[in-house]
Coordinates of C-alpha atoms and ligand atoms in Angstrom, one line a residue:
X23 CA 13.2 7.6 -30.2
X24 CA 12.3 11.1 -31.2
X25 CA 13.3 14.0 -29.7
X26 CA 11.2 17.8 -30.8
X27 CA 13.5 20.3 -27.9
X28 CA 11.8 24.2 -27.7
X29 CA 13.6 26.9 -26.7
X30 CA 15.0 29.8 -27.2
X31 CA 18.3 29.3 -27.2
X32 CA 18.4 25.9 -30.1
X33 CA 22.7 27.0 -30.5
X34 CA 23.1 25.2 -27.2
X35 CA 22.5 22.0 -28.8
X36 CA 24.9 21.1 -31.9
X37 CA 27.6 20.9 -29.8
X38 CA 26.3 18.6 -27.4
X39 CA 24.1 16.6 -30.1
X40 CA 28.1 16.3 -31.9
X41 CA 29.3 14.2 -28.9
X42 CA 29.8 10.7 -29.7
X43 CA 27.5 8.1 -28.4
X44 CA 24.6 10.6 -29.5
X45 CA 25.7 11.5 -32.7
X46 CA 26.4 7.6 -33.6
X47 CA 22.8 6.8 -32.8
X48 CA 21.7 9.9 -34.9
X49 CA 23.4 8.6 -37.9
X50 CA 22.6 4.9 -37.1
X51 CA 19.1 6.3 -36.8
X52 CA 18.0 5.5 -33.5
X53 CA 17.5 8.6 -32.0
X54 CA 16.3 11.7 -34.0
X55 CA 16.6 15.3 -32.2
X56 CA 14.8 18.5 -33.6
X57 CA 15.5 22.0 -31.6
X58 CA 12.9 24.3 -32.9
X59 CA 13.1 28.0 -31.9
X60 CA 10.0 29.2 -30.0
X61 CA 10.8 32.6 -31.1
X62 CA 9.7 31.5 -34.4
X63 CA 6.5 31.3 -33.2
X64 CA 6.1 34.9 -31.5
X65 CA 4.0 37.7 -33.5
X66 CA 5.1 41.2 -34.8
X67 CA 8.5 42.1 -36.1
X68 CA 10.4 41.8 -33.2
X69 CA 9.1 38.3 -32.2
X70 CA 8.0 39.3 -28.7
X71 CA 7.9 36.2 -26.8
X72 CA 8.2 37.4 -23.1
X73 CA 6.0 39.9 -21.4
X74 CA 6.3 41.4 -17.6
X75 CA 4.1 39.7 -15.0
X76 CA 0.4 40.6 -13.6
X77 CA 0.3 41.5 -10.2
X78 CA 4.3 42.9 -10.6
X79 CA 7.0 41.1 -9.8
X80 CA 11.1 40.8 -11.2
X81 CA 11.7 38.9 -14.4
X82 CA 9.8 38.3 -17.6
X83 CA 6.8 35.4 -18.1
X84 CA 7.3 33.5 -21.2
X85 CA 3.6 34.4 -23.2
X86 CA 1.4 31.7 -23.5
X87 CA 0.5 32.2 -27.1
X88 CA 3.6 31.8 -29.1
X89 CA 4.4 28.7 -26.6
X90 CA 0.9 26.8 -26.7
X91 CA 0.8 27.5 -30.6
X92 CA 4.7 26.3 -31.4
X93 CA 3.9 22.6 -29.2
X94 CA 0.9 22.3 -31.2
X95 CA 2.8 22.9 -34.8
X96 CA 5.6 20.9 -33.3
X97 CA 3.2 18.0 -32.5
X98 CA 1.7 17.9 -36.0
X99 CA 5.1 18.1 -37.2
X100 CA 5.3 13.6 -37.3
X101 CA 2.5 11.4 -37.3
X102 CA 3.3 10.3 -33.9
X103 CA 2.0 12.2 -31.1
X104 CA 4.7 13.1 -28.0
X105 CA 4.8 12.9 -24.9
X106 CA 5.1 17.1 -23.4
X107 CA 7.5 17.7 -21.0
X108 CA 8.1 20.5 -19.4
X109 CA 11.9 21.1 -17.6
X110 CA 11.5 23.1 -14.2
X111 CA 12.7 22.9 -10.7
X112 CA 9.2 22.5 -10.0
X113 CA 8.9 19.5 -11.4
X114 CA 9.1 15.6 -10.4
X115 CA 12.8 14.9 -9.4
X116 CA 14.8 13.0 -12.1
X117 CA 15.8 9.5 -11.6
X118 CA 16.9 6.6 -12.7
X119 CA 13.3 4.7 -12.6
X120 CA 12.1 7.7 -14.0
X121 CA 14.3 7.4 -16.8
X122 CA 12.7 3.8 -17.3
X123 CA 9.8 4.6 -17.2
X124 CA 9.7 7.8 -19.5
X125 CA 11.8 5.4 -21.8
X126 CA 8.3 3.6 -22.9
X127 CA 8.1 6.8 -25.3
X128 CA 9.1 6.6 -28.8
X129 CA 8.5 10.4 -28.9
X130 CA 8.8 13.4 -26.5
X131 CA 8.6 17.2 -26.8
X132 CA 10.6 19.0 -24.4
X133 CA 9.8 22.2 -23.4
X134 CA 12.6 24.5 -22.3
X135 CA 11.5 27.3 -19.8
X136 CA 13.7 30.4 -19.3
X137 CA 13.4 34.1 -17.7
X138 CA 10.9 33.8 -14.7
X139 CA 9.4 31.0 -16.0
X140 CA 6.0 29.9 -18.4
X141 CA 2.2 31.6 -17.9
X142 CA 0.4 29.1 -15.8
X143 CA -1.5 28.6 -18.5
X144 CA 1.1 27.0 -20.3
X145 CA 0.7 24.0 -17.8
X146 CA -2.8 24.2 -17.3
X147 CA -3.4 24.2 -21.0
X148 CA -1.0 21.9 -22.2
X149 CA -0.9 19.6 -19.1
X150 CA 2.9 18.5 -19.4
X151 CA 4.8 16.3 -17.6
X152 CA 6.9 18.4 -15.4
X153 CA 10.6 17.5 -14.8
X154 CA 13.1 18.6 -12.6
X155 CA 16.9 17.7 -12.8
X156 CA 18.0 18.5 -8.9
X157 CA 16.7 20.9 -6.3
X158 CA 19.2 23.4 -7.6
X159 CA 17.8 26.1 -10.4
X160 CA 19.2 26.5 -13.6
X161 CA 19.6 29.6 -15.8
X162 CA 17.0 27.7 -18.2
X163 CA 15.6 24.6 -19.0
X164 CA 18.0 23.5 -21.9
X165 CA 20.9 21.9 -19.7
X166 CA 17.7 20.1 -17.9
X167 CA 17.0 18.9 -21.6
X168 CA 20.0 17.7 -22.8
X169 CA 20.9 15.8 -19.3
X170 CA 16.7 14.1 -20.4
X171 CA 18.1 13.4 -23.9
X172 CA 21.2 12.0 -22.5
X173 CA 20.0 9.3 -20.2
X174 CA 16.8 8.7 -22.1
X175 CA 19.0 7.5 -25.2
X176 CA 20.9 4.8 -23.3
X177 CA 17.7 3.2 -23.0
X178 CA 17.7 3.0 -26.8
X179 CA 18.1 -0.8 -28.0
X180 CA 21.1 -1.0 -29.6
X181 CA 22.7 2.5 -28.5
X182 CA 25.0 1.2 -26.2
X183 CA 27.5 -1.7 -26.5
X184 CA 26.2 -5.1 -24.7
X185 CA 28.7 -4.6 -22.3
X186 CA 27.4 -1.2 -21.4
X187 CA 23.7 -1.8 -21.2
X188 CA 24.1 -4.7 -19.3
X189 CA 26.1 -2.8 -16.6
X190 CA 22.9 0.0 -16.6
X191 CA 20.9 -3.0 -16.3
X192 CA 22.2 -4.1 -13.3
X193 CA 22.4 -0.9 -11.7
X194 CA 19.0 0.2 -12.1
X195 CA 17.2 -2.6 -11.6
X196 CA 17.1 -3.2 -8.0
X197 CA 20.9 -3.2 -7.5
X198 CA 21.2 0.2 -6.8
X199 CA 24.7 0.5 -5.9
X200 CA 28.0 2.5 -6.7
X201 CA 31.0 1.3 -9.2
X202 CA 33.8 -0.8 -7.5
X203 CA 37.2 1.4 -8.4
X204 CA 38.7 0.6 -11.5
X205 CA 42.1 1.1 -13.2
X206 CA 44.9 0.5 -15.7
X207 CA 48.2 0.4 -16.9
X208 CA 50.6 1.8 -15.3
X209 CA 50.5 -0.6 -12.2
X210 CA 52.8 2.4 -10.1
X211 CA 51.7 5.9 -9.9
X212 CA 54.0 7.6 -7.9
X213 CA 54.1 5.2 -4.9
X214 CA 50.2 4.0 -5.3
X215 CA 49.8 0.3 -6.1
X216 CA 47.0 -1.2 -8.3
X217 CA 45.2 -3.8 -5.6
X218 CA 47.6 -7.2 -6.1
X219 CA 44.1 -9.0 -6.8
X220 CA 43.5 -7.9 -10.1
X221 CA 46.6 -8.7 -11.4
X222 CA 45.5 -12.4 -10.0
X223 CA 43.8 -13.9 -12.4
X224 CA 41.5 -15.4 -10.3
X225 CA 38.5 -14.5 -11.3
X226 CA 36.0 -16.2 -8.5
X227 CA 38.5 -14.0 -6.2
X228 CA 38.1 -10.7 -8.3
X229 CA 34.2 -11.0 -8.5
X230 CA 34.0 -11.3 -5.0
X231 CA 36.6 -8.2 -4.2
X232 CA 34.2 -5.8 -6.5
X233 CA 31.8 -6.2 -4.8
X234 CA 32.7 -6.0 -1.1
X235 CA 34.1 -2.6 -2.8
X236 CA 30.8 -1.6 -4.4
X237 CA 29.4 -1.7 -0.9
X238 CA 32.1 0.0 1.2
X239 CA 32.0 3.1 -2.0
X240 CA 28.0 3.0 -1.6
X241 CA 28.3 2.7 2.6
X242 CA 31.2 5.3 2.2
X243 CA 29.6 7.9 -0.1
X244 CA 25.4 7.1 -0.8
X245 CA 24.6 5.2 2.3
X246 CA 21.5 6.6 1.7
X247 CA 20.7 4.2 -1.5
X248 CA 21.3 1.3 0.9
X249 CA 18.5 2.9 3.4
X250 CA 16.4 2.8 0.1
Ligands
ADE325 N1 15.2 24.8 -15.0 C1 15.8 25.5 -14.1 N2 16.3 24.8 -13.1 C2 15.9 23.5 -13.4 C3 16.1 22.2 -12.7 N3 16.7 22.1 -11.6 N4 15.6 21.2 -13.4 C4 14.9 21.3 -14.5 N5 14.7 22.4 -15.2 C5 15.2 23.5 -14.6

């Protein structure tokens, strides 16, 4: 899976592309991330990118020019064409269908808006997919990215550990319920007792006891993804 991520801001990204699972499957070459600078893209010396809106208004509109021109070079930048997408609040809430869905592309280009936002005819040109993390807003788009990158690459065959992906699997498909509670060693903290059952053995008896506690955490804390 290919990755092309524009913005204006591409030092957000090392950091987060150095964390493990991510940088294993870039060195395994499963999932290849470029950050291109849009800035690169914008005329004159001092690579004006962002211009004050028609009409009037606060803020500054990121010029359609510099942006429509960089996902062009981007695209012809692999044989492959990719899918545009376009982070906003304005966009199609994130989930974890979604995820599945948008998983079917080898390639995506995500676009990462900032300031007041894009010129419309960014969209109307360009016709992205738009994408929103949460009905919350963001300083820019490039958190929105990396939390795209992030559960898009789990879909990845071979990313994640059998164990893992079978545990995703059986969340998203269907089951849509929360984690049973979980712990380890030591079996005391302070007074609080790991449950007697899992130190059972009994297996048949442990199954069952996750998930009765799956249910109560989703009833307790999501009921509404048993109403789903
Ligand atoms: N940019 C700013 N806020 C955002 C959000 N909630 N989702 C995606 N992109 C954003």
């Amino acid at each position: 899976m290919r990755f092309d991520i524009l913005t204006l801001f591409p030092e957000m990204f090392p950091g987060y592309m150095s964390q493990s699972i991510l940088n294993k499957s870039i060195e395994r070459g499963l999932v290849e991330i470029h950050v291109h600078n849009m800035r690169d893209w914008a005329e004159g010396r001092h690579h004006k990118i962002d211009d004050t809106p028609f009409g009037g208004g606060p803020g500054m509109i990121l010029m359609v020019e510099p942006v429509v021109n960089c996902v062009r070079d981007v695209q012809a930048m692999a044989s492959q064409p990719g899918t545009v997408i376009v982070t906003t609040p304005q966009g199609q809430r994130l989930n974890q269908p979604m995820v599945e869905e948008l998983a079917v592309n080898q390639r995506m280009i995500l676009l990462c808006g900032r300031y007041e936002g894009f010129d419309q005819r960014v969209i109307d040109v360009l016709r992205p997919l738009e994408v929103s993390i949460g009905d919350y807003i963001l300083n820019g788009g490039e958190v929105a990215s990396m939390v795209l990158v992030d559960s898009l690459v789990r879909m990845v065959p071979g990313v994640l550990g059998d164990e893992q992906s079978s545990w995703d699997d059986s969340f998203s498909r269907g089951n849509r319920l929360l984690e049973y509670p979980q712990y380890t060693r030591p079996r005391d903290f302070e007074g609080h007792q790991v449950p007697e059952i899992l130190l059972s053995g009994n297996h048949g008896e442990i199954e069952r006891w996750r998930k009765a506690k799956s249910l109560e955490n989703t009833r307790d804390k999501r009921s509404d993804l048993l109403d789903e």
